[in-house]
XYZ file of C-alpha atoms in Angstrom:
688
model
C -54.974 29.511 57.123
C -53.462 28.832 60.547
C -51.150 31.436 62.082
C -48.272 31.063 63.594
C -49.214 32.163 66.575
C -52.349 30.607 67.140
C -51.101 26.784 66.690
C -50.131 25.225 69.052
C -47.040 23.820 68.872
C -46.524 20.126 69.090
C -44.948 18.444 72.545
C -41.117 17.631 71.640
C -40.610 14.680 72.773
C -37.060 13.979 75.348
C -33.913 13.553 73.451
C -32.485 9.985 74.830
C -28.462 10.618 75.722
C -26.590 7.455 73.787
C -23.390 8.519 75.585
C -21.129 8.086 72.397
C -18.842 9.656 73.689
C -18.182 7.957 76.107
C -18.428 4.375 74.959
C -15.854 1.817 74.108
C -14.987 -0.628 71.643
C -15.221 -4.335 72.635
C -12.144 -4.913 70.041
C -10.335 -2.255 72.484
C -11.880 -3.901 75.435
C -10.772 -7.402 75.261
C -7.431 -6.295 73.139
C -7.208 -4.482 76.970
C -8.225 -7.270 78.477
C -5.821 -9.732 77.095
C -2.684 -7.142 76.992
C -1.483 -8.009 80.207
C -1.624 -11.520 79.767
C 0.250 -11.273 76.482
C 2.700 -9.058 78.079
C 3.503 -11.469 80.523
C 3.630 -14.645 77.923
C 6.055 -12.464 75.899
C 8.479 -11.098 78.957
C 8.254 -14.798 79.528
C 9.496 -15.343 76.000
C 11.680 -12.557 75.866
C 13.920 -13.553 79.302
C 14.826 -17.344 77.752
C 15.330 -15.861 74.340
C 17.503 -12.843 75.547
C 19.424 -15.667 77.885
C 20.030 -17.715 74.990
C 20.652 -14.895 72.256
C 23.374 -13.879 74.946
C 25.087 -17.691 74.561
C 24.850 -17.178 71.003
C 26.562 -14.315 70.476
C 29.011 -15.750 73.337
C 29.680 -18.841 70.869
C 29.798 -16.666 67.966
C 32.512 -14.260 69.443
C 34.512 -16.828 70.672
C 34.766 -18.473 67.369
C 35.665 -15.272 65.883
C 37.906 -14.078 68.068
C 39.211 -17.595 68.477
C 40.318 -17.607 64.192
C 41.232 -14.203 64.185
C 42.749 -13.428 67.266
C 43.823 -16.793 68.999
C 45.215 -18.899 65.661
C 46.889 -15.910 64.105
C 49.074 -15.663 67.919
C 49.423 -19.403 68.007
C 51.380 -18.733 64.890
C 53.415 -15.916 66.504
C 54.246 -18.226 69.285
C 55.238 -21.105 67.507
C 57.243 -18.679 65.187
C 59.053 -17.208 68.172
C 59.952 -19.925 69.886
C 61.964 -20.757 66.799
C 62.939 -17.897 66.482
C 64.202 -17.961 70.266
C 66.221 -21.203 69.400
C 68.148 -19.945 66.694
C 68.957 -16.851 68.595
C 70.083 -18.625 71.402
C 72.114 -21.254 69.296
C 73.654 -17.750 67.153
C 74.613 -16.140 70.584
C 76.120 -19.487 71.956
C 78.321 -20.311 68.711
C 78.747 -17.396 66.179
C 78.244 -19.471 63.148
C 77.534 -17.867 59.641
C 74.653 -21.194 59.232
C 73.325 -20.353 62.875
C 73.372 -16.469 61.712
C 71.175 -17.051 58.922
C 69.113 -19.150 60.298
C 68.330 -17.028 62.851
C 67.688 -14.306 60.284
C 65.085 -16.134 58.316
C 63.444 -16.951 61.659
C 63.383 -13.364 62.678
C 61.753 -12.670 59.080
C 59.727 -15.321 59.906
C 57.891 -14.055 62.944
C 58.227 -10.593 61.342
C 55.635 -12.146 58.611
C 53.418 -13.842 61.262
C 53.381 -10.685 63.210
C 51.915 -9.179 60.151
C 49.162 -11.485 59.586
C 48.228 -11.627 63.348
C 47.617 -7.740 63.267
C 45.501 -7.817 59.888
C 43.491 -10.521 61.516
C 43.067 -9.099 65.075
C 42.659 -5.591 64.328
C 40.025 -6.128 61.298
C 36.221 -5.141 61.754
C 35.046 -8.751 62.566
C 37.795 -9.440 65.421
C 36.989 -5.953 67.124
C 33.803 -5.983 67.004
C 33.416 -9.690 68.845
C 36.008 -8.781 71.436
C 35.214 -6.743 74.451
C 36.799 -3.767 75.960
C 39.714 -5.647 78.437
C 40.489 -7.987 76.067
C 40.514 -5.623 73.295
C 43.557 -3.394 75.745
C 45.457 -6.682 76.133
C 45.434 -7.272 71.953
C 46.474 -3.984 71.247
C 49.189 -4.108 74.295
C 50.152 -7.215 72.850
C 50.659 -5.450 69.647
C 52.815 -2.967 70.903
C 55.251 -5.595 72.918
C 55.631 -7.203 68.841
C 57.613 -3.681 68.149
C 60.147 -4.699 71.186
C 61.330 -7.568 68.449
C 63.203 -5.661 66.838
C 65.821 -4.440 69.838
C 65.887 -7.410 71.165
C 67.466 -8.594 67.680
C 70.020 -5.685 67.562
C 71.281 -6.700 71.056
C 71.413 -10.259 70.055
C 73.544 -9.346 66.080
C 76.168 -7.579 68.284
C 76.315 -10.033 71.106
C 75.070 -7.448 73.237
C 73.458 -9.947 75.647
C 73.904 -13.751 76.474
C 71.696 -16.135 76.308
C 69.648 -16.613 78.964
C 69.166 -12.814 79.001
C 67.648 -13.768 74.951
C 65.614 -16.402 76.085
C 64.052 -14.302 79.062
C 63.466 -11.419 76.426
C 61.727 -13.955 73.740
C 59.801 -15.647 76.653
C 58.429 -12.219 77.982
C 56.795 -11.543 74.981
C 55.381 -15.268 75.065
C 53.966 -14.598 78.384
C 52.378 -11.709 77.256
C 51.056 -13.147 74.209
C 49.531 -16.852 75.607
C 47.993 -14.469 78.772
C 45.870 -12.754 76.101
C 44.851 -16.570 74.626
C 43.904 -17.156 78.253
C 41.373 -13.913 78.555
C 40.114 -14.937 75.345
C 35.822 -15.326 75.303
C 35.262 -18.791 75.791
C 31.623 -21.008 75.247
C 29.404 -20.682 78.588
C 29.533 -24.175 79.472
C 31.661 -25.830 82.715
C 33.162 -28.994 80.667
C 34.794 -26.617 78.132
C 35.705 -24.330 79.997
C 37.681 -26.856 82.234
C 39.017 -28.517 79.002
C 40.180 -25.614 77.446
C 42.367 -24.860 80.549
C 44.040 -28.170 80.711
C 44.859 -27.604 76.707
C 46.412 -23.828 78.257
C 48.151 -25.459 81.367
C 49.771 -27.938 78.724
C 50.868 -25.344 76.545
C 52.183 -23.719 79.630
C 53.982 -26.702 80.454
C 55.275 -26.920 77.042
C 56.649 -23.186 76.837
C 58.992 -23.972 79.840
C 60.051 -27.202 78.653
C 61.730 -25.274 75.188
C 62.923 -22.755 77.798
C 64.676 -25.428 79.072
C 65.947 -26.893 75.709
C 67.271 -23.289 74.605
C 69.184 -23.267 77.493
C 71.231 -26.568 78.102
C 71.556 -25.770 74.324
C 73.082 -22.488 74.511
C 76.043 -23.844 77.093
C 78.856 -22.719 75.747
C 81.057 -24.837 78.240
C 78.269 -27.359 79.073
C 78.452 -26.450 82.760
C 75.587 -24.583 84.358
C 76.301 -21.314 86.211
C 74.903 -20.205 89.253
C 72.194 -18.347 87.452
C 71.295 -20.976 84.459
C 70.730 -23.786 87.094
C 68.506 -21.186 89.470
C 67.068 -20.478 87.026
C 66.455 -24.359 85.074
C 65.081 -25.477 88.465
C 62.296 -22.287 88.856
C 61.470 -23.466 84.949
C 61.436 -27.065 86.074
C 59.145 -26.550 88.789
C 56.678 -24.316 86.907
C 56.841 -27.003 83.989
C 55.810 -29.293 86.204
C 53.247 -27.543 87.982
C 51.305 -26.707 84.893
C 51.794 -30.342 83.299
C 50.003 -31.330 86.319
C 47.258 -29.021 86.296
C 47.171 -29.698 82.625
C 46.114 -33.722 83.844
C 44.126 -32.762 86.959
C 41.627 -30.400 85.287
C 40.793 -32.372 81.849
C 38.333 -35.260 81.358
C 37.924 -38.211 80.040
C 39.933 -38.729 76.215
C 41.832 -35.350 77.352
C 43.106 -36.984 80.644
C 43.397 -39.919 78.747
C 45.855 -37.793 75.990
C 47.483 -36.197 78.846
C 48.176 -39.299 80.623
C 49.727 -40.987 77.802
C 52.109 -38.156 77.032
C 53.264 -38.693 80.451
C 53.892 -42.329 80.121
C 55.197 -42.417 77.266
C 59.262 -43.159 76.911
C 59.946 -39.680 75.352
C 58.350 -37.480 78.247
C 59.964 -40.325 80.828
C 63.426 -40.157 79.506
C 63.316 -35.885 79.090
C 62.341 -35.877 83.036
C 64.845 -38.322 83.757
C 67.292 -35.870 82.073
C 65.831 -32.653 83.888
C 66.136 -33.954 87.662
C 69.085 -34.848 87.033
C 69.953 -31.327 86.653
C 68.048 -30.084 88.590
C 68.767 -32.382 91.057
C 72.871 -32.807 90.570
C 73.385 -29.205 88.296
C 75.241 -31.029 85.625
C 74.581 -29.908 82.193
C 73.224 -33.743 80.435
C 75.336 -33.858 76.863
C 74.389 -31.678 74.200
C 74.048 -34.854 72.413
C 72.315 -36.983 74.568
C 69.869 -33.320 75.422
C 69.198 -32.768 71.994
C 68.068 -36.160 70.765
C 65.939 -36.327 74.185
C 64.336 -33.091 72.961
C 63.939 -34.290 69.317
C 62.227 -36.666 70.748
C 59.619 -35.380 72.971
C 58.735 -32.570 70.713
C 56.841 -33.989 68.061
C 55.207 -36.572 70.745
C 54.539 -33.651 72.974
C 52.582 -31.405 69.841
C 50.775 -34.620 69.018
C 49.399 -34.697 71.718
C 49.040 -31.164 72.134
C 46.797 -31.441 68.900
C 44.935 -34.213 69.543
C 44.022 -32.644 73.140
C 42.837 -29.331 70.857
C 41.085 -31.523 68.383
C 39.022 -33.061 70.684
C 37.928 -30.168 73.070
C 37.051 -28.411 69.490
C 35.283 -31.765 68.273
C 34.077 -33.550 71.199
C 33.085 -30.227 73.530
C 33.237 -26.880 71.850
C 31.429 -27.302 68.912
C 28.574 -29.587 70.311
C 28.512 -26.958 73.056
C 28.225 -24.128 70.686
C 25.194 -27.117 68.792
C 23.643 -26.675 72.156
C 23.765 -23.370 72.446
C 22.484 -22.555 68.775
C 20.069 -25.491 69.321
C 18.768 -23.793 72.456
C 18.337 -20.513 70.738
C 16.244 -21.964 68.100
C 14.245 -23.655 70.241
C 13.229 -21.249 72.801
C 13.218 -18.254 69.986
C 11.868 -19.960 67.370
C 8.867 -22.291 69.431
C 8.406 -19.345 71.912
C 7.609 -17.280 69.316
C 5.419 -19.352 67.507
C 3.662 -19.383 70.597
C 3.688 -16.058 71.409
C 2.144 -15.440 67.435
C -0.190 -18.151 68.027
C -1.365 -16.334 71.343
C -1.873 -13.239 69.102
C -3.986 -15.356 67.038
C -6.159 -17.077 68.588
C -6.795 -13.694 71.063
C -7.330 -11.791 67.825
C -9.196 -14.748 66.741
C -11.019 -14.502 69.898
C -11.519 -10.767 69.785
C -13.564 -10.958 65.709
C -15.292 -13.536 66.870
C -16.923 -11.825 70.078
C -17.043 -8.863 68.397
C -18.735 -10.236 64.552
C -21.026 -11.717 67.032
C -22.010 -8.427 68.770
C -22.085 -6.690 65.124
C -24.274 -9.424 63.774
C -26.486 -8.997 66.654
C -26.223 -5.068 66.104
C -27.523 -5.803 62.391
C -30.034 -7.837 63.669
C -31.625 -4.818 65.481
C -30.757 -2.369 62.691
C -33.060 -4.457 60.302
C -35.714 -5.217 63.037
C -35.539 -1.119 63.487
C -34.777 0.472 60.116
C -36.665 -2.840 57.723
C -38.807 -4.995 59.534
C -41.000 -3.127 62.059
C -41.840 -0.169 59.314
C -42.571 -3.019 56.734
C -45.127 -4.587 59.384
C -46.283 -1.283 59.811
C -46.900 -0.574 56.824
C -48.516 -3.914 56.126
C -50.785 -3.262 58.664
C -51.543 0.445 57.461
C -52.678 -1.423 54.303
C -54.895 -3.850 56.039
C -52.986 -6.914 56.170
C -52.607 -9.787 58.368
C -48.961 -10.172 59.742
C -47.663 -13.531 61.068
C -46.225 -12.369 64.615
C -43.282 -15.628 64.194
C -42.327 -14.858 60.928
C -41.794 -11.619 60.706
C -40.071 -11.882 63.971
C -37.545 -14.978 63.681
C -34.765 -15.953 66.290
C -31.818 -14.014 65.613
C -29.197 -16.415 65.024
C -27.219 -16.224 67.929
C -22.809 -17.388 68.391
C -21.697 -20.008 70.456
C -20.621 -17.216 73.390
C -23.485 -18.321 76.247
C -23.704 -14.778 77.245
C -23.636 -13.222 73.647
C -26.283 -16.037 73.502
C -28.572 -15.236 76.402
C -28.231 -11.568 74.928
C -29.677 -12.433 71.559
C -32.513 -14.897 73.139
C -33.340 -11.670 75.520
C -33.250 -9.639 72.130
C -35.428 -12.024 69.876
C -38.281 -11.644 72.552
C -37.411 -8.256 72.584
C -38.253 -8.459 68.520
C -41.422 -10.779 69.782
C -42.609 -8.357 71.817
C -42.255 -5.022 69.505
C -43.606 -6.788 66.827
C -46.927 -8.098 68.834
C -47.043 -4.736 70.212
C -47.699 -3.448 66.463
C -49.952 -5.697 65.526
C -51.666 -4.370 68.754
C -51.713 -1.383 68.418
C -52.807 -1.768 64.704
C -55.445 -4.128 65.777
C -56.622 -0.917 69.028
C -56.082 1.505 65.788
C -58.260 -0.076 63.685
C -60.719 -1.109 66.102
C -60.331 2.604 66.381
C -61.660 3.522 63.059
C -64.281 0.929 63.166
C -65.677 2.941 65.911
C -65.194 5.601 64.269
C -66.826 4.921 61.052
C -69.315 3.547 63.337
C -70.298 6.551 65.277
C -70.201 8.755 62.122
C -72.640 6.210 60.400
C -74.233 6.537 63.190
C -74.540 10.189 63.183
C -74.798 11.234 59.496
C -77.754 9.192 59.360
C -79.525 10.901 61.795
C -78.047 14.115 60.489
C -79.262 13.691 57.589
C -82.729 13.458 58.558
C -82.205 15.731 60.534
C -82.144 17.390 56.861
C -85.169 16.212 55.679
C -87.280 17.181 58.329
C -85.293 20.790 57.853
C -86.629 20.603 54.074
C -89.971 19.919 54.995
C -90.544 22.517 57.593
C -88.509 25.225 54.792
C -91.116 24.167 52.428
C -94.428 25.502 55.301
C -92.372 28.242 56.660
C -94.907 31.273 56.555
C -92.901 34.223 57.914
C -88.965 35.512 56.805
C -88.001 34.935 60.392
C -89.379 30.914 60.865
C -87.342 30.228 57.312
C -84.342 32.405 58.475
C -84.126 30.853 61.334
C -84.736 27.354 59.430
C -81.846 27.510 57.126
C -79.649 28.841 60.197
C -80.428 25.152 61.834
C -80.516 24.344 57.964
C -76.234 24.905 57.572
C -74.923 23.924 61.383
C -76.877 20.430 60.304
C -74.782 20.753 57.088
C -71.487 21.312 58.956
C -72.507 18.856 61.468
C -72.504 15.953 58.726
C -68.875 17.050 57.053
C -67.681 16.766 61.209
C -68.715 13.696 61.509
C -68.175 12.424 57.508
C -64.410 13.140 58.690
C -64.251 11.186 60.836
C -64.680 7.878 57.992
C -62.318 9.832 55.934
C -59.360 10.063 58.819
C -60.490 6.215 59.872
C -59.156 5.229 56.559
C -62.594 4.530 55.299
C -64.884 5.854 51.634
C -67.573 8.308 52.320
C -70.971 7.496 51.858
C -72.313 10.157 50.105
C -72.307 9.709 46.407
C -73.651 10.682 42.908
C -74.081 9.268 39.826
C -73.877 11.742 37.606
C -70.861 14.378 36.906
C -71.728 17.563 39.013
C -70.825 21.265 37.816
C -67.356 22.500 38.917
C -69.480 25.572 39.433
C -71.456 23.728 41.854
C -69.136 21.823 43.462
C -67.693 25.242 44.484
C -70.847 26.128 45.949
C -71.895 22.945 48.119
C -68.134 23.968 49.528
C -68.924 27.211 50.582
C -72.540 26.173 51.942
C -70.715 23.813 54.490
C -68.925 26.385 55.673
C -69.841 28.498 58.652
C -68.912 32.379 57.402
C -70.046 31.064 54.304
C -70.674 35.015 53.457
C -67.415 36.136 53.403
C -66.397 33.848 50.525
C -66.064 35.117 47.210
C -65.735 33.293 44.439
C -64.722 34.267 40.873
C -64.268 33.027 37.529
C -66.146 30.436 35.876
C -65.359 26.777 33.791
C -67.213 24.315 31.984
C -65.849 21.746 33.411
C -67.353 19.115 35.639
C -66.007 16.834 38.770
C -67.350 12.676 38.164
C -69.967 12.011 40.467
C -67.969 9.357 42.556
C -65.338 12.346 44.274
C -68.059 14.795 44.212
C -69.066 14.649 48.281
C -64.862 13.895 48.680
C -63.592 17.000 46.551
C -66.660 19.169 48.546
C -65.592 18.313 51.981
C -61.788 18.976 50.863
C -62.873 22.565 49.124
C -64.545 23.347 52.649
C -62.589 22.036 54.711
C -59.847 24.876 52.832
C -62.474 27.632 52.787
C -62.985 26.819 56.335
C -59.438 27.661 57.133
C -59.075 30.301 55.196
C -61.939 32.069 56.662
C -60.977 30.909 60.414
C -57.769 31.859 60.486
C -57.942 35.827 58.457
C -59.604 38.864 60.475
C -63.626 38.573 60.136
C -63.818 41.617 57.743
C -61.923 40.360 54.881
C -63.089 38.346 51.878
C -61.863 34.859 51.110
C -61.763 34.595 47.263
C -62.197 31.028 45.360
C -60.874 31.289 41.728
C -62.125 28.685 39.603
C -60.202 28.097 36.126
C -59.308 24.685 34.088
C -55.804 24.653 33.193
C -53.541 22.270 30.865
C -53.652 19.957 33.851
C -56.874 19.990 34.648
C -59.441 21.665 37.143
C -57.515 24.637 39.108
C -59.047 25.973 42.698
C -57.408 28.527 44.363
C -58.085 29.789 47.533
C -56.423 32.871 48.667
C -57.203 34.752 52.018
C -56.321 37.827 53.290
C -54.696 36.824 57.522
C -51.370 36.867 58.516
C -49.649 34.553 56.709
C -47.268 31.386 57.712
C -44.388 30.753 58.548
C -41.699 29.629 55.684
C -40.560 26.801 57.895
C -43.877 26.107 59.167
C -45.885 26.671 55.540
C -43.092 23.869 54.040
C -44.144 21.493 56.975
C -47.127 21.744 56.017
C -47.307 21.004 52.468
C -44.851 18.008 53.432
C -48.027 16.670 54.773
C -50.150 17.297 52.210
C -48.417 15.721 49.388
C -47.401 12.372 51.463
C -49.735 9.821 53.133
C -49.205 11.214 57.359
C -49.882 8.687 59.559
C -52.466 10.615 61.684
C -51.412 11.480 64.647
C -54.141 11.289 67.666
C -52.344 13.814 69.662
C -52.633 16.789 67.528
C -55.503 17.558 67.028
C -55.586 20.658 65.823
C -54.361 19.442 62.968
C -57.345 17.461 61.783
C -58.468 19.175 59.203
C -55.330 19.033 56.646
C -54.911 15.229 57.842
C -58.493 15.286 56.518
C -57.466 16.755 53.546
C -54.731 15.064 52.900
C -56.070 12.059 52.736
C -58.716 12.471 50.156
C -56.127 14.207 48.055
C -53.650 11.200 48.433
C -56.661 8.734 47.650
C -57.716 10.453 44.113
C -54.665 12.189 43.175
C -55.333 15.736 44.103
C -52.245 18.072 44.193
C -52.930 20.660 47.473
C -50.248 23.456 48.391
C -50.090 25.980 49.612
C -48.509 29.677 48.974
C -47.661 33.294 49.562
C -50.767 35.170 48.774
C -50.791 38.336 46.795
C -52.427 39.931 49.817
C -49.720 38.623 52.668
C -51.965 35.714 53.180
C -51.597 32.491 51.834
C -53.459 30.561 48.884
C -54.361 27.050 48.509
C -54.259 26.052 45.220
C -55.910 22.529 45.007
C -55.318 21.155 41.142
C -57.681 18.201 40.176
C -56.461 15.946 37.688
C -58.252 15.015 34.351
C -58.941 11.825 35.579
C -62.025 13.482 37.623
C -62.730 16.024 35.299
C -65.331 16.092 32.470
C -64.692 19.068 29.866
C -67.760 20.359 28.192
C -70.444 17.641 28.973
C -74.636 18.944 28.071
C -75.659 20.751 31.139
C -78.961 17.917 30.983
C -76.893 14.709 31.153
C -75.440 16.906 34.920
C -78.853 17.742 36.064
C -80.469 14.022 35.712
C -83.651 13.659 37.729
C -82.695 15.789 40.722
C -82.677 19.892 40.913
C -79.420 21.162 40.481
C -77.075 21.854 43.360
C -77.834 25.221 43.791
C -81.595 26.252 44.683
C -80.518 29.617 45.872
C -78.336 32.552 45.389
C -75.117 32.053 47.081
C -74.499 34.761 49.672
C -71.530 36.659 50.284
C -70.093 39.433 51.548
C -72.411 42.334 49.979
C -74.961 39.766 49.518
C -78.688 39.602 49.278
C -79.661 40.042 53.242
C -79.107 36.470 55.147
C -82.941 35.348 55.851
C -83.778 35.176 51.929
C -80.818 33.081 51.070
C -77.931 30.293 51.737
C -76.173 27.883 50.112
C -78.092 24.851 48.981
C -77.442 21.397 49.709
C -75.955 18.431 47.534
C -78.960 16.306 45.615
C -78.185 12.717 47.041
C -78.554 9.928 43.961
C -80.625 7.450 45.720
C -80.287 6.314 49.696
C -77.293 8.049 50.888
C -76.761 6.329 54.318
C -77.984 3.675 55.809
C -77.358 3.471 60.027
C -75.684 0.147 60.944
């Protein structure tokens, strides 16, 4: 058997570095490609969405602060205005009715202050206020604590009516200033209209102060302090009123003009101008009648203006802000989502097209080409167009071009495989042709040698003819090996079963060192005539391999036996043995149909054995021998073996296979004995 140190290693094919560690998924590259425009689109959506969201939050904060702080503060102002009037009446006209009225108004004011604090300091209100407004609300709440000390002074007559008006007015001024700092809707018309309402509110407050001042006069005349204070309030009141008229527009301006042109307001301004210009107070009855007529008209105008601002300006502006937020936020979000979805679909489509090309390539490499090669090995006709259909390509032009190029590659690959198969078939036909020619000549040479051996007179001449006969027999086996490698059947055949022992001896006759081969065991079985030539060839290859790769002074033992599964032949050498990995590889080749490799010329004998074993279902395996070498075990199945056949049936008309005793390591002299050739039934060869 072949030793590891004697068999040349097969050439290694260069490994192709695929660079897998440096590759990146096409999906990832497309994602990186689309990340920049998508990020830009996201920023373009976030900026206006953030602005509209800020406006929406401001609108929500305005509504919250107005409900939680503005409205309760307004009720507190109205309560303090009424308490101020009651306090002035209690100081200027100390009567039980006035004191009771003052006490009731004080209680009502305290209730309004409590409600204001509960609402203004709730979590909803504080969450909607910024830090500056929250500090002012806390300051205002602390200012309400000063009401009790002011009331105490009024109860003990510790202050004048003018002082009481100033004390209440100071707290009211702080409350109105807090109202002017509340968050407003981010819209210019709303801002203008709101300022107009606040100016009108200030004007009404100064009008009420004037009314309380005149109503609190005990003597009916104005002192210098009262006159100066009244003139200042009148001037401030007129400025705020005109600012409100100028700031308002549309319905607000019409409401303010109607108030300014009303008879009640005209009567009031006439009395006011008389007090400022002449310094004389009007009669209490006339003054109170004028104020009583003007107050509801002014209050109604302020309410109408407030409703107008709320319904026509504030609420529509809020709705526009929320609509803008919904449109920009919603539609922008839909646009971003649509862009992301379209990007993913685009990436998925590109990826699927590329994966389809990948699957087509893998199908070609792992299924179609091996199937085509298998059919070509069987000798089937292969249609290139049918086996290499054009790949289904997608709608992307570049990928379609790659698909067309791949289609050309696969057609070239299949055509190349067909061409290679045709080339191999042509080479096989050349092998067969040369082998037939050689075998025809060798057969004629063997017949001539037989005739010369019969006419030989001296032992030396006969010995030389035996040697030449043996070399010719080996040449015939090697020529026959070309036919086997080409896949064609051999031409030698017998028309009757041949004894197993004769088959063994015929195989030994085709080995160069036949004198080193020893046959042991016996069997009454015979090999069917149709496979005799192939079995002889198979055994000859294994025996010659065992003799070639074992020391020349050692024997090769051939054991013959009939076993349960057929006819067993064991060829044992006394060489150095095989490496386990190499023995496993050789057994793999012997147990499967391995394609003949033109490069591996050192393994021709194994290829021949594998072909013959596969052709007839013969089992061949290599095992370690007890002597440290290798044992080749050949199992010929029952389908190829005839048991207990009469000897005469196996002889036929021809002489037995063995005409002379087989030489051995200790046998007769080589000049007197040689293995005999098998007798052929009928013409064995025909020259092509």
